[in-house]
Coordinates of C-alpha atoms and ligand atoms in Angstrom, one line a residue:
M203 CA 0.1 -0.4 -0.5
P204 CA 1.3 3.4 -1.3
Y205 CA 2.1 5.8 1.4
T206 CA 0.5 8.2 2.0
E207 CA -0.7 11.7 4.6
D208 CA -1.9 14.9 4.9
R209 CA 0.0 17.0 3.9
A210 CA -1.6 20.0 5.3
V211 CA -0.9 18.4 9.1
W212 CA 2.0 18.1 11.3
F213 CA 2.3 14.9 13.0
E214 CA 1.1 15.5 17.1
G215 CA 1.3 11.6 18.0
Q216 CA -0.9 9.7 21.2
G217 CA -1.9 12.6 23.2
L218 CA 0.1 11.5 25.8
W219 CA 0.5 12.6 29.8
Q220 CA -1.9 15.1 28.3
H221 CA -2.5 14.9 32.7
I222 CA 0.7 17.0 33.1
P223 CA 1.1 20.0 33.2
A224 CA 2.8 22.2 30.1
S225 CA 5.7 24.1 31.6
D226 CA 6.7 20.3 32.5
W227 CA 6.7 18.9 29.4
Q228 CA 7.8 21.5 27.4
S229 CA 11.5 21.6 30.3
W230 CA 13.9 19.1 29.0
T231 CA 15.2 18.1 32.4
W232 CA 11.6 17.1 32.6
Q233 CA 11.7 15.4 29.6
L234 CA 15.1 13.1 30.1
K235 CA 14.2 12.4 33.7
N236 CA 10.7 10.6 33.1
R237 CA 11.8 8.7 30.7
L238 CA 11.1 5.6 29.6
T239 CA 13.9 3.5 30.9
N240 CA 12.0 -1.0 31.6
V241 CA 9.7 -3.3 30.6
A242 CA 7.6 -1.5 33.0
Q243 CA 7.3 1.6 32.6
L244 CA 6.4 1.2 28.6
E245 CA 3.7 -2.0 29.7
Q246 CA 2.0 1.0 31.7
H247 CA 1.3 1.8 28.3
M248 CA 1.4 -0.4 25.7
T249 CA 1.1 -4.0 25.4
L250 CA 4.7 -5.3 24.3
T251 CA 5.2 -8.4 21.4
P252 CA 6.8 -11.3 23.0
E253 CA 9.3 -10.1 20.3
E254 CA 9.2 -6.8 21.9
K255 CA 10.1 -8.1 25.4
A256 CA 12.9 -9.9 24.6
G257 CA 14.4 -8.0 22.5
C258 CA 14.2 -5.5 26.0
Y259 CA 15.1 -7.4 28.9
F260 CA 18.4 -8.2 26.6
A261 CA 19.6 -4.7 25.7
D262 CA 20.4 -3.7 29.2
K263 CA 23.4 -6.2 27.9
K264 CA 23.5 -4.5 24.1
L265 CA 22.7 -1.0 23.6
S266 CA 20.6 0.6 27.5
L267 CA 16.8 1.1 26.8
A268 CA 15.1 5.0 26.9
I269 CA 13.2 7.2 25.2
T270 CA 11.7 10.7 26.3
P271 CA 7.6 10.9 26.9
Y272 CA 7.8 13.3 23.2
F273 CA 8.9 10.3 20.8
F274 CA 7.0 7.4 22.5
N275 CA 4.3 9.8 22.4
L276 CA 4.9 9.4 19.0
I277 CA 4.4 5.9 18.4
D278 CA 1.8 4.1 17.8
R279 CA 0.9 1.7 20.2
N280 CA -1.6 -1.0 19.1
D281 CA 1.4 -1.2 15.2
P282 CA 3.4 -3.7 15.6
E283 CA 4.6 -2.4 12.7
C284 CA 5.3 1.8 14.0
P285 CA 8.0 3.4 12.0
I286 CA 8.5 4.8 15.4
R287 CA 8.2 2.2 17.6
K288 CA 10.7 -0.2 15.5
Q289 CA 13.9 2.0 16.5
V290 CA 13.4 2.3 20.2
I291 CA 11.8 -0.4 21.4
P292 CA 14.2 -3.3 21.3
R293 CA 13.5 -6.3 18.8
S294 CA 15.1 -10.1 19.9
G295 CA 16.6 -9.6 16.6
E296 CA 18.9 -7.5 17.6
M297 CA 19.9 -11.0 19.7
Q298 CA 21.1 -12.6 16.3
I299 CA 24.4 -11.8 15.6
S300 CA 25.9 -11.9 11.6
A301 CA 29.5 -13.1 10.7
E302 CA 29.5 -10.0 8.9
E303 CA 28.9 -8.5 11.4
Q304 CA 31.5 -6.0 13.6
L305 CA 31.9 -4.9 16.9
D306 CA 33.7 -1.4 15.2
S307 CA 32.8 -1.9 11.8
L308 CA 34.1 1.3 10.4
G309 CA 37.1 0.1 12.7
E310 CA 36.9 3.7 14.9
D311 CA 38.8 2.6 17.4
E312 CA 41.8 1.9 15.2
H313 CA 41.0 5.9 13.1
S314 CA 41.9 7.4 16.7
P315 CA 44.8 9.0 17.8
V316 CA 43.2 10.0 21.0
P317 CA 40.0 8.7 22.7
G318 CA 37.2 9.5 22.0
L319 CA 39.0 11.5 19.2
V320 CA 38.4 9.7 14.9
H321 CA 40.9 10.9 12.6
R322 CA 40.3 9.0 8.7
Y323 CA 39.9 11.9 6.8
P324 CA 43.0 14.4 6.4
D325 CA 41.4 17.4 7.1
R326 CA 37.8 16.6 9.0
V327 CA 37.4 14.6 12.8
L328 CA 35.3 13.0 14.0
F329 CA 35.1 14.2 18.0
L330 CA 32.9 12.3 19.8
V331 CA 32.0 14.2 23.5
T332 CA 29.3 11.8 25.0
D333 CA 28.6 7.7 25.2
R334 CA 25.0 9.6 26.2
C335 CA 22.2 9.9 23.8
A336 CA 18.1 11.4 24.8
A337 CA 17.1 7.8 23.8
Y338 CA 18.6 5.1 21.6
C339 CA 18.3 3.9 18.7
R340 CA 17.9 0.3 17.8
Y341 CA 20.0 0.2 15.3
C342 CA 23.2 2.9 16.6
T343 CA 26.5 2.9 14.1
R344 CA 28.0 3.3 18.0
S345 CA 26.5 0.8 19.8
R346 CA 29.7 -0.2 21.3
L347 CA 30.1 2.4 23.5
V348 CA 26.8 4.7 23.4
S349 CA 25.1 4.4 27.0
N350 CA 27.8 2.2 27.9
A351 CA 25.6 -0.7 27.9
Q352 CA 28.5 -3.2 27.0
D353 CA 31.0 -1.7 29.3
Y354 CA 33.8 0.1 26.6
N355 CA 33.7 2.6 29.8
F356 CA 33.9 5.1 27.0
H357 CA 36.2 8.9 28.6
P358 CA 36.2 11.3 26.0
E359 CA 39.5 12.9 26.6
Y360 CA 39.2 17.0 25.7
E361 CA 41.7 18.3 26.5
Q362 CA 43.8 16.0 25.1
A363 CA 41.3 15.9 21.9
L364 CA 41.9 19.8 21.9
R365 CA 45.9 19.7 22.0
Y366 CA 46.0 17.1 18.9
I367 CA 44.1 19.1 17.0
E368 CA 45.7 22.6 18.0
S369 CA 48.5 20.4 16.8
H370 CA 47.5 19.2 13.2
P371 CA 47.0 22.6 11.2
E372 CA 45.3 19.7 8.2
V373 CA 42.0 19.5 10.0
R374 CA 40.4 22.8 8.4
D375 CA 37.1 21.0 9.6
V376 CA 35.6 19.7 13.1
L377 CA 32.5 17.2 13.6
L378 CA 31.4 17.0 17.5
S379 CA 29.2 13.6 17.9
G380 CA 28.8 10.8 20.2
G381 CA 26.3 10.6 21.4
D382 CA 24.9 13.3 21.3
P383 CA 26.9 16.8 22.2
L384 CA 23.7 18.6 23.6
L385 CA 22.9 16.3 26.4
L386 CA 26.0 18.6 27.1
S387 CA 24.9 21.0 29.3
D388 CA 25.7 24.7 27.9
K389 CA 28.4 25.3 30.1
K390 CA 30.4 22.6 28.6
L391 CA 29.4 22.8 25.0
E392 CA 29.9 26.5 24.9
H393 CA 33.5 25.2 26.7
L394 CA 34.6 23.4 23.5
L395 CA 33.2 25.6 20.8
A396 CA 35.0 28.5 22.5
R397 CA 38.3 27.2 22.4
L398 CA 37.9 25.1 18.9
R399 CA 36.6 28.5 17.7
A400 CA 39.9 29.8 19.2
I401 CA 42.2 27.3 16.7
K402 CA 43.2 29.1 13.9
H403 CA 42.8 26.5 11.7
V404 CA 39.5 25.5 12.3
E405 CA 37.3 26.6 9.4
F406 CA 33.8 24.5 10.0
I407 CA 32.2 23.4 12.6
R408 CA 29.6 21.0 12.9
I409 CA 27.1 19.2 15.5
G410 CA 26.0 16.1 15.0
S411 CA 22.3 15.6 16.7
R412 CA 19.7 14.1 17.3
I413 CA 18.4 15.7 20.0
P414 CA 15.8 17.4 18.1
V415 CA 14.1 14.8 16.7
F416 CA 13.6 13.5 20.3
L417 CA 13.7 16.0 22.8
P418 CA 13.3 19.6 20.8
Q419 CA 12.6 21.2 24.6
R420 CA 16.6 20.8 24.6
I421 CA 16.7 24.1 21.7
T422 CA 16.1 26.8 23.9
P423 CA 17.3 30.1 23.1
E424 CA 20.3 30.0 25.9
L425 CA 21.9 27.4 23.5
C426 CA 21.1 29.0 20.4
E427 CA 22.6 31.8 21.9
I428 CA 25.2 30.5 22.0
F429 CA 25.2 29.1 18.1
K430 CA 25.1 32.5 17.6
K431 CA 27.8 33.0 19.4
Y432 CA 30.3 31.0 17.8
G433 CA 28.3 30.5 14.7
P434 CA 28.9 29.5 11.8
I435 CA 27.8 25.8 13.3
W436 CA 26.1 23.5 11.2
M437 CA 24.2 21.0 12.3
S438 CA 23.4 17.2 10.8
I439 CA 19.8 16.2 13.3
H440 CA 18.8 12.9 12.4
V441 CA 14.9 11.4 10.9
N442 CA 14.1 8.8 9.4
H443 CA 10.1 9.0 8.5
P444 CA 7.8 12.0 8.1
K445 CA 6.2 10.5 11.6
E446 CA 9.4 12.1 12.7
A447 CA 8.6 15.9 11.9
T448 CA 5.8 17.7 14.2
Q449 CA 4.9 20.7 15.1
E450 CA 7.3 20.9 17.6
L451 CA 10.7 19.0 15.6
K452 CA 9.5 22.3 12.4
D453 CA 9.7 24.6 15.7
A454 CA 12.8 24.0 17.2
C455 CA 14.8 23.4 13.7
E456 CA 13.5 27.0 13.0
R457 CA 14.7 28.3 15.8
L458 CA 18.2 26.8 15.4
S459 CA 18.4 28.3 12.0
F460 CA 17.1 31.8 13.2
A461 CA 20.1 31.3 15.7
G462 CA 22.1 30.9 11.5
V463 CA 23.1 27.0 11.9
P464 CA 22.4 25.5 8.4
L465 CA 20.6 22.7 9.0
G466 CA 21.4 19.2 7.6
N467 CA 19.2 15.8 7.9
Q468 CA 21.0 11.6 7.7
S469 CA 18.7 8.9 7.5
V470 CA 19.7 5.4 8.2
L471 CA 17.8 3.3 5.6
L472 CA 16.2 0.9 7.4
K473 CA 13.5 -2.1 7.1
G474 CA 10.2 -1.8 8.4
V475 CA 10.7 2.0 9.1
N476 CA 11.8 4.5 5.4
D477 CA 12.4 1.7 3.2
D478 CA 10.1 3.0 0.9
A479 CA 10.2 5.7 -2.2
D480 CA 6.8 6.9 -1.2
V481 CA 7.9 7.1 2.6
M482 CA 11.3 9.4 1.6
K483 CA 9.7 11.1 -0.3
A484 CA 7.0 13.0 2.4
L485 CA 11.1 12.5 4.5
V486 CA 12.6 15.1 2.5
H487 CA 9.5 17.1 1.8
R488 CA 8.6 17.6 5.4
L489 CA 12.5 18.0 6.1
L490 CA 12.5 21.3 3.3
R491 CA 9.8 22.7 4.8
M492 CA 11.4 22.7 8.6
R493 CA 14.5 23.9 6.4
V494 CA 16.3 21.9 7.0
R495 CA 18.2 19.6 3.7
P496 CA 18.6 16.4 2.9
Y497 CA 22.5 15.7 4.1
Y498 CA 22.9 11.9 3.8
L499 CA 20.6 8.5 3.7
Y500 CA 22.7 5.6 4.5
Q501 CA 23.1 2.3 3.8
M502 CA 22.6 0.2 7.9
D503 CA 26.7 0.1 9.0
L504 CA 27.1 -4.1 9.9
I505 CA 26.7 -3.8 13.9
T506 CA 25.9 -6.8 15.9
G507 CA 22.3 -7.5 16.2
G508 CA 21.8 -5.2 13.4
A509 CA 20.9 -8.1 10.1
H510 CA 17.0 -6.9 11.0
F511 CA 16.6 -3.5 9.9
K512 CA 19.2 -3.8 6.3
V513 CA 18.0 -3.1 3.4
D514 CA 19.6 -4.2 0.3
V515 CA 21.5 -2.0 -1.8
R516 CA 19.3 -2.1 -4.8
K517 CA 16.2 -1.1 -2.9
G518 CA 18.1 1.7 -2.2
I519 CA 19.2 2.5 -4.8
E520 CA 15.4 2.6 -6.3
I521 CA 14.9 4.9 -4.1
I522 CA 17.2 7.9 -4.8
R523 CA 15.8 7.1 -8.4
A524 CA 12.5 7.6 -7.3
L525 CA 13.1 11.0 -6.3
R526 CA 16.1 12.2 -8.9
G527 CA 14.1 14.4 -11.5
H528 CA 10.7 13.9 -9.8
T529 CA 11.4 16.1 -6.5
T530 CA 13.2 19.0 -5.8
G531 CA 17.2 18.7 -5.7
Y532 CA 17.8 20.1 -3.0
A533 CA 15.3 17.6 -1.3
V534 CA 17.3 14.4 -2.4
P535 CA 20.3 13.0 0.2
Q536 CA 23.7 11.4 -1.4
Y537 CA 22.9 7.8 -1.0
V538 CA 26.7 6.4 1.2
I539 CA 27.6 3.5 2.3
D540 CA 30.5 3.9 5.4
A541 CA 33.3 2.0 4.4
P542 CA 33.4 -1.7 7.0
G543 CA 36.9 -1.4 7.9
G544 CA 37.5 2.5 7.9
G545 CA 36.7 3.4 3.9
G546 CA 35.5 6.4 4.8
K547 CA 31.5 7.5 3.1
V548 CA 31.4 6.5 -0.5
P549 CA 28.6 7.6 -2.7
V550 CA 26.7 4.6 -4.6
N551 CA 24.3 6.5 -7.3
P552 CA 22.2 5.4 -9.5
D553 CA 23.2 4.3 -13.3
Y554 CA 22.6 7.1 -15.5
V555 CA 24.8 7.5 -17.6
E556 CA 25.7 4.5 -20.1
K557 CA 28.4 5.2 -22.0
I558 CA 31.9 8.0 -22.9
T559 CA 33.8 8.0 -25.6
D560 CA 35.8 10.2 -27.0
D561 CA 33.0 11.6 -29.4
E562 CA 29.9 12.1 -26.6
V563 CA 28.2 10.2 -24.0
I564 CA 24.8 8.9 -24.0
F565 CA 22.9 8.9 -20.9
R566 CA 19.2 8.6 -19.8
N567 CA 17.2 11.1 -17.5
Y568 CA 15.0 10.5 -14.4
E569 CA 12.5 9.2 -17.3
G570 CA 14.1 6.8 -18.7
Q571 CA 14.4 8.7 -22.5
R572 CA 17.9 8.4 -23.8
F573 CA 19.9 11.3 -24.6
S574 CA 24.0 12.0 -26.0
Y575 CA 25.8 15.0 -25.0
P576 CA 28.6 15.4 -27.7
L577 CA 31.6 15.9 -26.3
K578 CA 34.0 16.5 -29.7
S579 CA 33.1 20.4 -31.5
T580 CA 33.0 20.1 -35.1
P581 CA 33.5 22.8 -36.9
V582 CA 30.9 24.2 -39.5
E583 CA 32.1 25.7 -42.5
V584 CA 29.6 28.8 -42.8
E585 CA 28.9 31.7 -45.2
T586 CA 26.7 34.6 -44.4
P587 CA 24.8 35.3 -42.7
V588 CA 24.8 33.1 -40.2
E589 CA 21.7 31.0 -38.8
L590 CA 22.8 28.8 -35.0
P591 CA 21.0 26.2 -34.9
V592 CA 18.1 25.5 -32.2
A593 CA 20.2 24.2 -29.4
G594 CA 19.0 20.8 -27.7
G595 CA 14.9 19.7 -29.1
E596 CA 14.8 16.7 -31.0
S597 CA 18.3 17.0 -32.4
A598 CA 20.0 16.1 -29.8
R599 CA 17.9 12.8 -28.4
V600 CA 19.3 9.8 -29.8
A601 CA 16.0 7.2 -28.9
S602 CA 13.2 6.9 -26.7
P603 CA 12.6 3.7 -24.8
Ligands
PLP876 C1 31.0 10.4 8.5 C2 32.6 11.2 9.2 C3 32.7 12.7 8.5 C4 32.6 13.1 8.1 O1 32.3 13.3 7.0 P1 31.6 14.4 6.3 O2 31.2 13.6 4.3 O3 32.2 14.8 5.3 O4 31.0 14.8 6.1 C5 34.4 13.0 9.1 N1 34.8 12.0 9.6 C6 34.7 10.2 10.7 C7 35.0 9.6 10.9 C8 33.5 10.5 10.1 O5 32.9 9.5 10.0
SF4_877 S1 21.2 9.5 18.6 FE1 22.5 8.2 17.3 S2 24.3 7.5 19.0 FE2 22.7 8.2 19.5 S3 21.6 6.3 19.9 FE3 21.1 7.6 17.9 S4 21.9 6.7 16.7 FE4 23.3 6.2 18.3

């Protein structure tokens, strides 16, 4: 069944917690304190399937269970196939480990000159500043360390990491991630941003965060002032399904935008969540309306216990093909595979080019029609007056399918 939605309406959720004061609901510390973190708390609000229950009990050893009331409110409690539910409620599939999977599938630890600082590309570093998040995504790439359920005991060495960046003039781009950097206090975050801004060769600072999605209340005016002060700070948020596009998220994105924070989105292609062209199209349209530019669509990393989320790459390519040309160019993310073992992000694209010779490129457009772009230039001997040929048009077309 094709995914349909009411485009005029921002998703509102199930209307739980209506009995509590709005000031509590809007407080990010209230949201954090009242997270749902175990089976008993979930069962106060919903019936878990046996697979979910088993997954929840296993989560203590894999990746903690935690869901903010705000995000839980978006779950359809009557539908085990709910795309929001699958992202945050563990399932027994997490216990099934495949031979291809690895704890550190991107080889991040080997590329870390300082604990928590991944220097894979020559000009930029990934700075993991915490192992905590507002809620935990069951497919998290860094589940080896995030939430500390696997006793990784992650301790970021801020001072050492900052000194490494200071002493490496080739590092022009610093990406703060984790865990979720926006879980740090304003004071800690401001300290980090101030230190990074003071490094002359650091031109570009960005934050990867799912806080706007899990905990939009955290995007306070005070936090936005910090971004203004140390800007430009770019931000990649992480939205996977149009149902996450609520009025609250839209408002949070607006606060960030008005503070001068350019916003991008990173989605992970997930089975039963967003492995569908109609769902993805609805998502990217919502993102543009929230001032967010779709940036990457990730093929899921080969993390342990993630196979139940894995989507065929051909499906991902088909989704991109269904977007490119069929909708606004700004709405189309770059589909990438992060190369297992640590090769970095590699684009995966539909093939539009059929052939390139010295004479021409033969390619197809979004509708499948074939075209030729001549690479050679043949001077034409003309006598005056010059009559220019009409550019493009039917003559440029070689054949239709
Ligand atoms: C994703 C990533 C980056 C940033 O990559 P961009 O393509 O510039 O967004 C940097 N370092 C590491 C280790 C990464 O995984
Ligand atoms: S927010 Fe990011 S780091 Fe945190 S659990 Fe989700 S994917 Fe992992």
